[in-house]
Each structure stands twice: as structure tokens, then as C-alpha cells.
Tab-separated table of C-alpha atoms in Angstrom:
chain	number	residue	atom	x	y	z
A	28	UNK	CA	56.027	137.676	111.058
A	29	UNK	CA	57.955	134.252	112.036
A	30	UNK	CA	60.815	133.384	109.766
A	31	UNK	CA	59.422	130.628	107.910
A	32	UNK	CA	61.291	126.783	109.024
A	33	UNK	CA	63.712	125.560	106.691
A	34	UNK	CA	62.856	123.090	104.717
A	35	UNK	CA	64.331	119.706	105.562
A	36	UNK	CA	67.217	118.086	103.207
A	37	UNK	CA	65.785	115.719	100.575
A	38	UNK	CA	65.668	112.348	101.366
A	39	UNK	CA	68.505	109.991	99.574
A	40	UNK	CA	67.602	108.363	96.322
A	41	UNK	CA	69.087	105.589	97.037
A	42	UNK	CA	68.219	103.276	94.263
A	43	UNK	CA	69.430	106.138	92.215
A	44	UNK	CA	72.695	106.428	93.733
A	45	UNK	CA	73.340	102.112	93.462
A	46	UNK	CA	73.536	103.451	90.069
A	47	UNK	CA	76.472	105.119	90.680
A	48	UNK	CA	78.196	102.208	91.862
A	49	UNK	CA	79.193	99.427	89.236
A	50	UNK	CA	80.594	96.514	91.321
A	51	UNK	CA	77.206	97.203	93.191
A	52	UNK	CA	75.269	95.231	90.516
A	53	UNK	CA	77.392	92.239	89.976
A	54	UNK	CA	76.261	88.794	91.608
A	55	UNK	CA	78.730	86.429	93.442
A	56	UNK	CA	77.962	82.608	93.805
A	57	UNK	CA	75.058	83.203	91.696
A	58	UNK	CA	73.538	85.943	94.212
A	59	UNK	CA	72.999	89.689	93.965
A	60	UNK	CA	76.255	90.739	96.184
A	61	UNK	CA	75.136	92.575	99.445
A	62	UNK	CA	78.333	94.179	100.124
A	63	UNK	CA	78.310	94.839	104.038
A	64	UNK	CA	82.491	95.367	104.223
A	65	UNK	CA	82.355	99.089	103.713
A	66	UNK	CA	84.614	99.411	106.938
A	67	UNK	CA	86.951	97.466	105.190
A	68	UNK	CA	86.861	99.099	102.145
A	69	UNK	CA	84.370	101.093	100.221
A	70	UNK	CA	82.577	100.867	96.681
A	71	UNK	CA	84.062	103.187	94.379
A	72	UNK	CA	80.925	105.490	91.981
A	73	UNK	CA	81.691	106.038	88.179
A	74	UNK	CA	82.786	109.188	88.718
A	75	UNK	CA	85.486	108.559	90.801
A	76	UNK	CA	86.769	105.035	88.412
A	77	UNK	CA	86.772	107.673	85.076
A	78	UNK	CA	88.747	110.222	87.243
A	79	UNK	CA	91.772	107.618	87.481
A	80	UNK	CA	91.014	106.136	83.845
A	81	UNK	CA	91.131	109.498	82.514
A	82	UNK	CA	94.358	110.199	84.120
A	83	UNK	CA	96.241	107.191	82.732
A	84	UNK	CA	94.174	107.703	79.046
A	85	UNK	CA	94.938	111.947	79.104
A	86	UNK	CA	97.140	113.185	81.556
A	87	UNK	CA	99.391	110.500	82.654
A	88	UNK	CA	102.998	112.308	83.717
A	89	UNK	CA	105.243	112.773	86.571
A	90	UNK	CA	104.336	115.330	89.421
A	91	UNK	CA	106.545	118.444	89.271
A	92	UNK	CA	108.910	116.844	87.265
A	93	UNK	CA	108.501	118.186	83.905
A	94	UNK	CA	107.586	121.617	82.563
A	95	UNK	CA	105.443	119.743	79.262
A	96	UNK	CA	101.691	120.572	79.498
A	97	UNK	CA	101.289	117.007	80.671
A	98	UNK	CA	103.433	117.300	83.530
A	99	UNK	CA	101.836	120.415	84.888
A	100	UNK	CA	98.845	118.485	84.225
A	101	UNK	CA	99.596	115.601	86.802
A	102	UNK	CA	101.124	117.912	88.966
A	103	UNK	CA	97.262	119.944	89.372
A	104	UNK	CA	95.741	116.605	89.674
A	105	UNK	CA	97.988	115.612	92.302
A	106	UNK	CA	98.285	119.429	94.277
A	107	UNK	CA	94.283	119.580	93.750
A	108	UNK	CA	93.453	117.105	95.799
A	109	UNK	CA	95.446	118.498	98.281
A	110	UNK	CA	93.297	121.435	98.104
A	111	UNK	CA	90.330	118.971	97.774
A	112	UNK	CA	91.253	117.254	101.632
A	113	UNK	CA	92.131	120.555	102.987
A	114	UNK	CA	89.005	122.017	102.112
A	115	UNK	CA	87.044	118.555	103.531
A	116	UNK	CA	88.990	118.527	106.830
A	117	UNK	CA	89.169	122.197	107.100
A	118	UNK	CA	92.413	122.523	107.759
A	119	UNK	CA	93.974	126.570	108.207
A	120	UNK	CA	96.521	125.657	105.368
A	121	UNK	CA	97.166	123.172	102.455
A	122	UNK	CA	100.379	123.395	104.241
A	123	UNK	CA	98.989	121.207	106.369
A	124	UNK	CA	98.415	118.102	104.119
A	125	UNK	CA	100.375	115.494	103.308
A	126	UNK	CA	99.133	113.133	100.962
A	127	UNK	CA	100.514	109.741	102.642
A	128	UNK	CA	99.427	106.179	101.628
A	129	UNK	CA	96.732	105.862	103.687
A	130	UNK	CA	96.202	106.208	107.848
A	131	UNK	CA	98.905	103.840	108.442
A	132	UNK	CA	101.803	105.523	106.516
A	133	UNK	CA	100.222	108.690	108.177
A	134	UNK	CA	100.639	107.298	111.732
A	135	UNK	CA	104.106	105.845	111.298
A	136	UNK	CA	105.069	109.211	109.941
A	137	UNK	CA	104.185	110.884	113.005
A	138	UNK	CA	105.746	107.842	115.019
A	139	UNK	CA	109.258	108.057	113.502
A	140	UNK	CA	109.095	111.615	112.750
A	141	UNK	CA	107.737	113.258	115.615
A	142	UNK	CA	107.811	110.828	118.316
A	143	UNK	CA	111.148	109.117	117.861
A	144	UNK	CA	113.110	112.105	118.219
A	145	UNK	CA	111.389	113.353	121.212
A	146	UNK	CA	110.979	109.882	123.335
A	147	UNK	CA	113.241	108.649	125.957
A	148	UNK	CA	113.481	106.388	128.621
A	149	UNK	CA	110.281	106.733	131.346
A	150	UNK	CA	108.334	108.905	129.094
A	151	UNK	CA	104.767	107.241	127.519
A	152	UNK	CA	102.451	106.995	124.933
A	153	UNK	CA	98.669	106.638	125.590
A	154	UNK	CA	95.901	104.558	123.465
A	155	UNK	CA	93.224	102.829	123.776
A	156	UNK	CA	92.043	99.210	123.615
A	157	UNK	CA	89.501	99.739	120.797
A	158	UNK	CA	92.413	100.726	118.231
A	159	UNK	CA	93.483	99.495	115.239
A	160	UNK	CA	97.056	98.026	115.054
A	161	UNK	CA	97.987	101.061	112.857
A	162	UNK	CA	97.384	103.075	116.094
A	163	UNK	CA	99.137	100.914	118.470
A	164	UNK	CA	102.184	98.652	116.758
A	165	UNK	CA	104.070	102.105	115.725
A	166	UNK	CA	104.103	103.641	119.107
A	167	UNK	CA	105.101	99.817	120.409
A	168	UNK	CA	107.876	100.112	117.693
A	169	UNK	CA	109.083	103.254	118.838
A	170	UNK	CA	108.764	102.754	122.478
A	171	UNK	CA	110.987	100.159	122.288
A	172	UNK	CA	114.077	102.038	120.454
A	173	UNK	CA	113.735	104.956	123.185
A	174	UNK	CA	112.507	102.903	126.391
A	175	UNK	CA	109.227	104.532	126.667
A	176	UNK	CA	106.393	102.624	127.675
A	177	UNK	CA	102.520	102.743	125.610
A	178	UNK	CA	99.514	102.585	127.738
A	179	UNK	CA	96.264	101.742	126.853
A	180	UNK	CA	92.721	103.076	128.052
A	181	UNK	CA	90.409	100.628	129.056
A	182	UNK	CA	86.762	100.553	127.646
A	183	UNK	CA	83.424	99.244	129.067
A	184	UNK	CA	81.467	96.760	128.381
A	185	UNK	CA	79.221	98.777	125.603
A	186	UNK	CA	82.215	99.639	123.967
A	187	UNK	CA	82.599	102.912	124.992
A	188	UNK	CA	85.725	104.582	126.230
A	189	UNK	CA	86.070	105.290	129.534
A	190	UNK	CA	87.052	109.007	129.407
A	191	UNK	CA	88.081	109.569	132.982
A	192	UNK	CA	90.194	106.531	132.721
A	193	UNK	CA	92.003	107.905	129.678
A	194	UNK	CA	92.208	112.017	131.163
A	195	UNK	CA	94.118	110.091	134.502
A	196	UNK	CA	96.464	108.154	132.077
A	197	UNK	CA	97.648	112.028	130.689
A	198	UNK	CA	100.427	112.172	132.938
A	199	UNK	CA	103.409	114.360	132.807
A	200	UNK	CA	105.358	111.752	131.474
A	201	UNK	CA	103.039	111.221	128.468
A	202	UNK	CA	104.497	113.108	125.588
A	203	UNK	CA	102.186	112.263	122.755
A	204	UNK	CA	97.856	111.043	122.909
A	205	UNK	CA	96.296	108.781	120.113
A	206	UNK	CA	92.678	107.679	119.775
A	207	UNK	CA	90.153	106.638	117.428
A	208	UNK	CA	88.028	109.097	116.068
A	209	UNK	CA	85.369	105.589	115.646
A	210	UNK	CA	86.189	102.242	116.076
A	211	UNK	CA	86.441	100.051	113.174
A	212	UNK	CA	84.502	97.079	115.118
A	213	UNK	CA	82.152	98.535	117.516
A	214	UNK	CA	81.387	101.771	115.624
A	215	UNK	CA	81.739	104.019	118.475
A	216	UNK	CA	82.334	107.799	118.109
A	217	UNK	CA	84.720	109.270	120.544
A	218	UNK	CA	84.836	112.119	122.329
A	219	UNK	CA	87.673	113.773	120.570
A	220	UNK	CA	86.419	117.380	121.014
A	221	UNK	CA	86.510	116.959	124.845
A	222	UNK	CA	89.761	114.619	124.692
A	223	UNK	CA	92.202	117.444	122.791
A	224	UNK	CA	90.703	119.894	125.094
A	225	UNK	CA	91.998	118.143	128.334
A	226	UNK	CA	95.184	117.670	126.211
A	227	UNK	CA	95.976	120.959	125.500
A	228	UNK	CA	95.577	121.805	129.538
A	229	UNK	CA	98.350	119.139	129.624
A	230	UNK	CA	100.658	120.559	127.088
A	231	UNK	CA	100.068	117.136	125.457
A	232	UNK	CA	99.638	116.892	121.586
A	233	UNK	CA	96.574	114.711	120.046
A	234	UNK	CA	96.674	111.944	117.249
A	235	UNK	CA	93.178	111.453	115.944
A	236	UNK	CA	93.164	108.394	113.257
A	237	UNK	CA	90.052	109.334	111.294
A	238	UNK	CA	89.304	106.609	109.065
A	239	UNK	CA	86.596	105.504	109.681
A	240	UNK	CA	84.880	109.022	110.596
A	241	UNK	CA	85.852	110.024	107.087
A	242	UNK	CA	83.560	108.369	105.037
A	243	UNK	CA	80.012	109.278	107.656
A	244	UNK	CA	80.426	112.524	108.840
A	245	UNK	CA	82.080	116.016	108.423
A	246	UNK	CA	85.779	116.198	109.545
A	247	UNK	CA	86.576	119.951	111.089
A	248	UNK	CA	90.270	119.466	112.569
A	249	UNK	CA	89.820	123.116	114.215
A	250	UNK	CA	86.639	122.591	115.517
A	251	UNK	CA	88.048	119.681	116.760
A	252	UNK	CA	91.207	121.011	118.379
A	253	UNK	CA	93.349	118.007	117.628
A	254	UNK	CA	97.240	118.133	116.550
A	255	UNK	CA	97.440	115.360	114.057
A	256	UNK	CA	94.389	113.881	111.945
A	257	UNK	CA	94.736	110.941	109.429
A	258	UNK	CA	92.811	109.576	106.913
A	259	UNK	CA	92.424	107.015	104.489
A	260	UNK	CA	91.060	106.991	101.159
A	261	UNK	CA	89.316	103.669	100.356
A	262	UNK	CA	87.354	103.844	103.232
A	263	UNK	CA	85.528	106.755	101.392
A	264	UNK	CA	85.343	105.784	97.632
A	265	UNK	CA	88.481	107.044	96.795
A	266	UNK	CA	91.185	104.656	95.489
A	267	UNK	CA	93.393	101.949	97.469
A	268	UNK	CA	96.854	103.437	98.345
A	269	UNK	CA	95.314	107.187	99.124
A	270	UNK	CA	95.264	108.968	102.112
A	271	UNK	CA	96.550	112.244	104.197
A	272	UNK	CA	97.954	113.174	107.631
A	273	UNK	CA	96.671	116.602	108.497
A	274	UNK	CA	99.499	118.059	111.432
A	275	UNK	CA	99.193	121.791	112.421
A	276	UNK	CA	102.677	123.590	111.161
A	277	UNK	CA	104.483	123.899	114.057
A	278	UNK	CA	104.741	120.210	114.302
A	279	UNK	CA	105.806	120.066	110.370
A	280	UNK	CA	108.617	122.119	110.808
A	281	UNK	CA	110.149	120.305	113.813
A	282	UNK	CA	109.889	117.010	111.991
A	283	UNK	CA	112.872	115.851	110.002
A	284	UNK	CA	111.783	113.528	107.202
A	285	UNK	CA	110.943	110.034	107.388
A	286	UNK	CA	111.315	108.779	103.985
A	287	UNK	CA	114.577	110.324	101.767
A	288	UNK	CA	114.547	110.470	97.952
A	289	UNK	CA	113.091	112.533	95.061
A	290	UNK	CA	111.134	115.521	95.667
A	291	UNK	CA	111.754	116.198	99.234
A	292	UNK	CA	114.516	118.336	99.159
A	293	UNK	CA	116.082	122.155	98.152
A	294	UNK	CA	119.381	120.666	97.812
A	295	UNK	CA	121.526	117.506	97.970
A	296	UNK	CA	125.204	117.808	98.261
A	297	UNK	CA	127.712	115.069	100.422
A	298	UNK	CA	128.266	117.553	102.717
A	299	UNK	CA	124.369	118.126	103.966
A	300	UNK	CA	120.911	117.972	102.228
A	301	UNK	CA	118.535	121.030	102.687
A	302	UNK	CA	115.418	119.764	102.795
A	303	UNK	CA	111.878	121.331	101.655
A	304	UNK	CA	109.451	122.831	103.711
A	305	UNK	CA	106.448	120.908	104.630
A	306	UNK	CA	104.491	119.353	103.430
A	307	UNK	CA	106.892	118.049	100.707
A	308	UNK	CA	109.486	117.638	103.166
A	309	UNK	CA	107.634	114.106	103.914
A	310	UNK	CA	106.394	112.967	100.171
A	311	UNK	CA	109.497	111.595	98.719
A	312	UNK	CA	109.415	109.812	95.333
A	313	UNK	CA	106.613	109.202	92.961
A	314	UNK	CA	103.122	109.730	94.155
A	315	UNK	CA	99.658	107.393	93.322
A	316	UNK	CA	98.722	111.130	91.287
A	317	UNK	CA	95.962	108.410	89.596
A	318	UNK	CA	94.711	107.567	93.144
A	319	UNK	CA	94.622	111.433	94.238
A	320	UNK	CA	92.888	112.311	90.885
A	321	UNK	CA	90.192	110.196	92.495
A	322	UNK	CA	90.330	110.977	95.771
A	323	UNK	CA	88.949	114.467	94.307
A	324	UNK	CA	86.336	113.076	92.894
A	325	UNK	CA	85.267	111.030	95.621
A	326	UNK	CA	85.706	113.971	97.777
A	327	UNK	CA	82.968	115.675	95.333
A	328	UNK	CA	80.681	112.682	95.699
A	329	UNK	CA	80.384	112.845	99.563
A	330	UNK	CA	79.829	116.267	99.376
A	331	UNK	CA	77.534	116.481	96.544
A	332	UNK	CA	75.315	113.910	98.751
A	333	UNK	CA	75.721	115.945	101.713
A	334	UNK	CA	76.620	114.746	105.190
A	335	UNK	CA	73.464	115.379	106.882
A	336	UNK	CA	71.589	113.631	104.339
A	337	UNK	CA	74.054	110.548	104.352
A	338	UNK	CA	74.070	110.584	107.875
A	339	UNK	CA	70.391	110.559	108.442
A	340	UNK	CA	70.020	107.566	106.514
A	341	UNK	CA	72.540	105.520	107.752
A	342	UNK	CA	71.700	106.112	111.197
A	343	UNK	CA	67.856	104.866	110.470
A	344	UNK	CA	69.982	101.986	108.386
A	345	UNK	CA	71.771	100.945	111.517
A	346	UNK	CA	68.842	101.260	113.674
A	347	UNK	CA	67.025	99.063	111.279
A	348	UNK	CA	69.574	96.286	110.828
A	349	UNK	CA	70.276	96.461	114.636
A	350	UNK	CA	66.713	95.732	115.018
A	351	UNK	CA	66.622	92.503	112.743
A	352	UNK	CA	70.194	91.123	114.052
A	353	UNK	CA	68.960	91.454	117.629
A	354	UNK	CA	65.835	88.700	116.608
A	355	UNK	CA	68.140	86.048	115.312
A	356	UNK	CA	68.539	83.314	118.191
A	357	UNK	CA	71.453	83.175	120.021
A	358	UNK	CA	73.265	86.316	118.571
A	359	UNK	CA	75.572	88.807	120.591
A	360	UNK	CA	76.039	92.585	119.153
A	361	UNK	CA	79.433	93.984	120.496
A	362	UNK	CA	79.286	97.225	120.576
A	363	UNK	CA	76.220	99.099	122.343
A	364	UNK	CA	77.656	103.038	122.976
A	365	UNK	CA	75.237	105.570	122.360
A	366	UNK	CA	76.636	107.130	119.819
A	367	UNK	CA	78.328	104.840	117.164
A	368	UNK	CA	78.850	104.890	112.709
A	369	UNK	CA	77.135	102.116	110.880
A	370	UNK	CA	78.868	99.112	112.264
A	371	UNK	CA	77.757	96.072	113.954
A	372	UNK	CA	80.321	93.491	115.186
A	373	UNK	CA	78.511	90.110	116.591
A	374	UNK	CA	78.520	86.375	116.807
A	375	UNK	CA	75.956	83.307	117.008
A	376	UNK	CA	75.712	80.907	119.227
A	377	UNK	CA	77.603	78.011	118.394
A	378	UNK	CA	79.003	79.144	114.979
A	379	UNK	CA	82.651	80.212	114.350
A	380	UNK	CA	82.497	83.445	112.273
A	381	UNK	CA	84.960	82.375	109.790
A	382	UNK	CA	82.514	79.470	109.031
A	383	UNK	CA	79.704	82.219	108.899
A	384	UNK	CA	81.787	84.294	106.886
A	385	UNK	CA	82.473	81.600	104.140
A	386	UNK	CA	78.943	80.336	104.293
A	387	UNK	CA	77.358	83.984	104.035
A	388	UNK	CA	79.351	84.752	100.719
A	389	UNK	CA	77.721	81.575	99.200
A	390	UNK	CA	74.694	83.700	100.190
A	391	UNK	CA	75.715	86.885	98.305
A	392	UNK	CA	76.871	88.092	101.133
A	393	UNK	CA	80.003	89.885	101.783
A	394	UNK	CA	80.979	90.484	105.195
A	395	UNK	CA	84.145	90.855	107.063
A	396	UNK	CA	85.111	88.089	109.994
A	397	UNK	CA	88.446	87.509	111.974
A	398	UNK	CA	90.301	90.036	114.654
A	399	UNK	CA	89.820	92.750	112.788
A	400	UNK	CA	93.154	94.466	113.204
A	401	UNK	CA	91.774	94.570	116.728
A	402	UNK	CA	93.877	92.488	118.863
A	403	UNK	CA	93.447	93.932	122.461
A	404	UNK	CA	89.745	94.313	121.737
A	405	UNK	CA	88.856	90.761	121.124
A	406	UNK	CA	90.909	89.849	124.063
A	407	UNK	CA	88.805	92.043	126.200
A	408	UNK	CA	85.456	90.666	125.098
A	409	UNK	CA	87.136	87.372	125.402
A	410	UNK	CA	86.695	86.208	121.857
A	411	UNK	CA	89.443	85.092	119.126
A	412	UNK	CA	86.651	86.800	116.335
A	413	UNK	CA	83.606	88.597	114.869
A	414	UNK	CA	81.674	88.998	112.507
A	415	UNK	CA	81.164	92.423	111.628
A	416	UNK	CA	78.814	93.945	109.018
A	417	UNK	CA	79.551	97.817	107.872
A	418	UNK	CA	77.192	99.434	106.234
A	419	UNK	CA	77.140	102.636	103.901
A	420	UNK	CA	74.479	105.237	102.216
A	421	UNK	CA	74.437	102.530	99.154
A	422	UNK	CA	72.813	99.856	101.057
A	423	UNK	CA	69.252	99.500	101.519
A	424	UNK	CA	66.606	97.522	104.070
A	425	UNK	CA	65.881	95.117	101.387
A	426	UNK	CA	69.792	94.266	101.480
A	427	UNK	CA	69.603	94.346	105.493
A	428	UNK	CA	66.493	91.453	105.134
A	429	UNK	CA	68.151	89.234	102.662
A	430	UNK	CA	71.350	89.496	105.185
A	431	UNK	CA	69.119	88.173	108.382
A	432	UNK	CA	67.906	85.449	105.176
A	433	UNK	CA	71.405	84.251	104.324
A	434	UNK	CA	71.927	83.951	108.160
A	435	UNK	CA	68.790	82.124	108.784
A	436	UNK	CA	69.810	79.813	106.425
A	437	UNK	CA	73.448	79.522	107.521
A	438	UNK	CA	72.408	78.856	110.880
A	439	UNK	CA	70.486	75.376	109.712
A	440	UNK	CA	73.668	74.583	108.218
A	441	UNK	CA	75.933	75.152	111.543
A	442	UNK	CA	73.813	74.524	114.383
């Protein structure tokens, strides 16, 4: 007898879930908001708003500070969510995690911690051109106190990386490899799996900045083979100021600490600190324990949706609004790679996107316009801006058509 098929996932209840969100429901300029900025920052549910309310109103204490009940409190709020990103990233060890700021504390930690001490004059550091600042200003900051040089992988004209062009770059002289897991503007999805592998031939260790992979699909740092993996927390419901820089141990305990203070250390005395192992070597001083009581909760969230459910429905989302954006005259989608995250960065014809930008929030609609953090990536389409619109498992089609409205109607106004 044939094993019967399993039975496909449940489709998302979408409406149900917009429930969830509170800020979803609010109007702006007199409009329903249709919040397409989620690569920005995301909404945040209930659930994840009473997890830091309840902290302050119950629990609200110093992490391993105190031996009172509402110190150990804090401090299992704070250590959970540890747990919480370990168990989401699969990483072989709490150990592992350090709960950081957000991607960009993460990646200057790694900069002054790992690569400072190792850099010297004639070695490199290899990027990309679709990165974010936060993964190319801290390697340009440390270059330039060692004499070490940061190159940058080119990218085609879809917006996809041009893998050979980054494996030739791996040189002997490269001592450290950062790229995107997906871009913030184009929404492309990188090969990191095949990337860390030619790494590894090299002896050369991987940075991965996963924020915006995070918040659309499942994060497996072994399956991945990476060295270092960051992440930040408001791009996936969780609280501004959250985030976590997953290294594997050997790393950790080669890297001195970046930040001194409170908490980091076995012992001070004026004749030498000891410090503590990882990962509290690198989390001096007080923590956001409010934020990381909701980066739990977010974390449950995701995964109580499921990322093959969320996933399905974003990708029919971005196929959908792709659709529609490609029918407005005179637009032009950056961005094309086969494989790409809810994201569409794009212009019109004739109309600045800052002045779309301001003229689309009269609309209701919130979308993000400028550079992006994106520097080298404008310059290479030979643009000073887009517009970009990021979309999330809260939006709808209905949102998507009264979008391709507000531009219709923005359009009489500009052109």
C-alpha cells in the first residue's frame, strides 16, 4: 500500500493574523496605513508588546546582578532568549550567542575583535557591492588602522552576485569573507551555502549578516557552514536595540573584548583583568533584558506561523505585487535574481523618489526611499535613490492594489 501524501500546511489566515498587529489598524493622513517598510523595520504582534510591558510592570531587575527573586527573574528573561536564538539559528551551543544591539554592533564586534588583531599591512577583506554600510564601513575602519585593503565583488545587472567573481577575489592574502545573506534593496538570496564551502578550502573564515534572511526563512548556521552569523531583531518583530552575533567557539576564545565594563569579567585588579569566557566576555554593562524578553516572543510568533507557510505566501505576495508594479508606465524594478525575499526597489519615470515617498504617505502609504544604506549599489545602477517597498506575511493583495492606486494618483501629481 502507498504511504498516503502529506497533507499540505494550512494556508495563512491572514486577516486573522493583522489582528495580531496593533499599529496595523491605525490610519495616517486620514488613510488606512499600508505599511510596505518591513525591511526597514517590522510590525511588532501583541504578544511580543505585553512580553516587554510585562517585564517593566513584573519583573523589571538587573541581569545577574542580584540574588532577589526579581533579579533571577530578569536574568531568565534575558539568558532565555539566548536559548530562544540558539535554538532559531541552530547553533551547536548557547555558547555561541551573543546578544549584541543589533547586526551592526554584531559586525563591528567581529571587526575590532577578530579582525583588528589579526590584520596587517597587504592583507584584505572581501565584500560585495550589494551590502549594507554595516557590512562595509567597519572593515574600511579597520583596514585603515592595519593597512589592509577591502575589496568588493561586483554584481550583475539583475542584482545577482557574481559568484566566480567573488571565489577569484579569495586570495591568500584575504584573511576574513563577508556577504549578505539577502540584500536589503534588491532582495536577493545569496549563495552562502556554496560561498563558506569555497571558504573553508581557503582556510578563510565567513561573515554572513543575516538580517534580512531572519525575518523570511529558517536560519541553520551548520547547515550553512558559515563562521560568523548576525542578526537583528526589529527586522523580525522583536524590539529596536535587539540582536545576536552567532561565532563558532574557537573564534570566541581568540577574541579579546571589545567593549570593557560590568559583567564581562572573572576579575579586575590594576595589575590585569581576567576576563569571562564567551559569550559574556563581549556583553559588558546593562543589557535591553525588556527588548530580549521580546525577542522570545517574537521568536515564538515566527515559529508558531511556520516558515514554510510564511514563505509560501510571501513569495505569491511578491509575485503578485511584481506583477502590478511592472504595469505602471515608465517604472524600473531593480533587482531581477531568481531567487530574492519580498523586496522590490524601483523608480518612475520622471519622479524623484523622495517626492514619491512624501506624496505616497499622504496616500497611506508607507514606504522607504533614499540610498538605502546602500551606497556602492546605487552608484552601480547609476542612481542617487529608490524607492523600495518590503513586504511581510501581514500584508495582503488588497494592500498591494491600493499601493499601485496611491501611485497612480501620485504620478498625475508629478508627471
Amino acid at each position: 500500500m502507498n504511504a498516503r501524501p502529506e497533507a499540505a500546511a494550512p494556508a495563512l489566515d491572514v486577516e486573522r493574523i493583522r489582528r495580531d498587529f496593533p499599529l496595523l489598524s491605525r490610519t495616517v493622513h486620514g488613510k488606512p496605513l499600508i505599511y510596505f517598510d518591513n525591511a526597514n523595520t517590522g510590525q511588532k504582534p501583541a504578544s511580543v508588546i505585553e512580553a516587554v510591558d510585562r517585564h517593566y510592570r513584573e519583573h523589571n531587575a538587573n541581569v545577574a546582578r542580584a540574588v532577589h527573586l526579581l533579579g533571577e527573574e530578569a536574568t531568565g528573561a534575558y539568558e532565555g532568549a539566548r536559548d530562544a536564538i540558539a535554538r532559531f539559528i541552530n547553533a551547536p551551543s548557547r555558547d555561541e550567542v551573543i546578544l549584541t544591539s543589533g547586526t551592526t554592533q554584531s559586525i563591528n564586534l567581529v571587526a575590532y575583535s577578530y579582525a583588528l588583531p589579526r590584520l596587517k599591512p597587504g592583507d584584505a577583506i572581501v565584500t560585495t557591492v550589494m551590502e549594507h554600510h554595516a557590512n562595509i564601513v567597519p572593515w574600511q575602519l579597520v583596514a585603515e588602522r592595519t593597512g589592509a585593503t577591502v575589496k568588493a565583488a561586483p554584481i550583475d545587472a539583475d542584482g545577482e552576485l557574481i559568484l566566480e567573481a567573488y571565489l577569484r577575489l579569495l586570495t591568500p592574502e584575504v584573511k576574513l569573507a563577508c556577504v549578505a545573506h539577502v540584500s536589503n534593496v534588491l532582495g536577493t538570496v545569496n549563495p552562502v551555502r556554496e560561498i563558506a564551502r569555497e571558504c573553508r578550502r581557503r582556510g578563510i573564515p565567513l561573515l554572513v549578516d543575516g538580517s534580512q534572511a531572519a525575518p523570511h526563512r529558517p536560519i541553520d548556521v551548520q547547515a550553512l557552514g558559515c563562521d560568523f552569523y548576525a542578526i537583528t531583531g526589529h527586522k523580525m518583530l522583536a524590539p529596536t536595540g535587539t540582536g545576536a552575533l552567532w561565532a563558532r567557539r574557537e573564534h570566541l576564545m581568540a577574541m579579546p573584548p571589545f567593549f570593557g565594563g560590568g559583567e564581562m569579567i572573572r576579575e579586575v585588579r590594576f595589575d590585569g583583568t581576567v576576563f569571562a569566557d564567551p559569550p559574556h566576555r563581549f556583553e559588558a554593562g546593562t543589557p535591553n533584558i525588556a527588548g530580549f524578553a521580546g525577542v522570545s516572543a517574537a521568536i515564538d510568533y515566527l515559529q508558531g506561523i511556520g516558515f514554510d507557510r510564511l514563505k509560501a505566501y510571501e513569495q505569491d505576495l511578491l509575485a503578485y505585487a511584481t506583477d502590478a508594479l511592472e504595469r505602471v508606465p515608465g517604472v524600473r524594478i531593480f533587482g531581477r535574481a531568481k531567487e530574492k525575499e519580498p523586496v522590490i526597489s524601483f523608480l518612475i519615470e520622471g519622479a524623484h523618489a523622495n517626492d514619491m515617498a512624501t506624496l505616497l504617505d499622504l496616500q497611506g502609504v508607507a514606504v522607504r526611499s533614499g540610498h538605502h544604506c546602500a551606497h556602492p549599489l546605487m552608484q552601480f545602477f547609476g542612481v542617487p535613490a529608490t524607492l523600495r517597498a518590503s513586504l511581510a506575511f501581514y500584508n495582503t493583495k488588497a494592500e498591494v492594489d491600493g499601493f499601485i492606486e496611491a501611485i497612480a494618483k501620485v504620478r498625475t501629481l508629478l508627471l
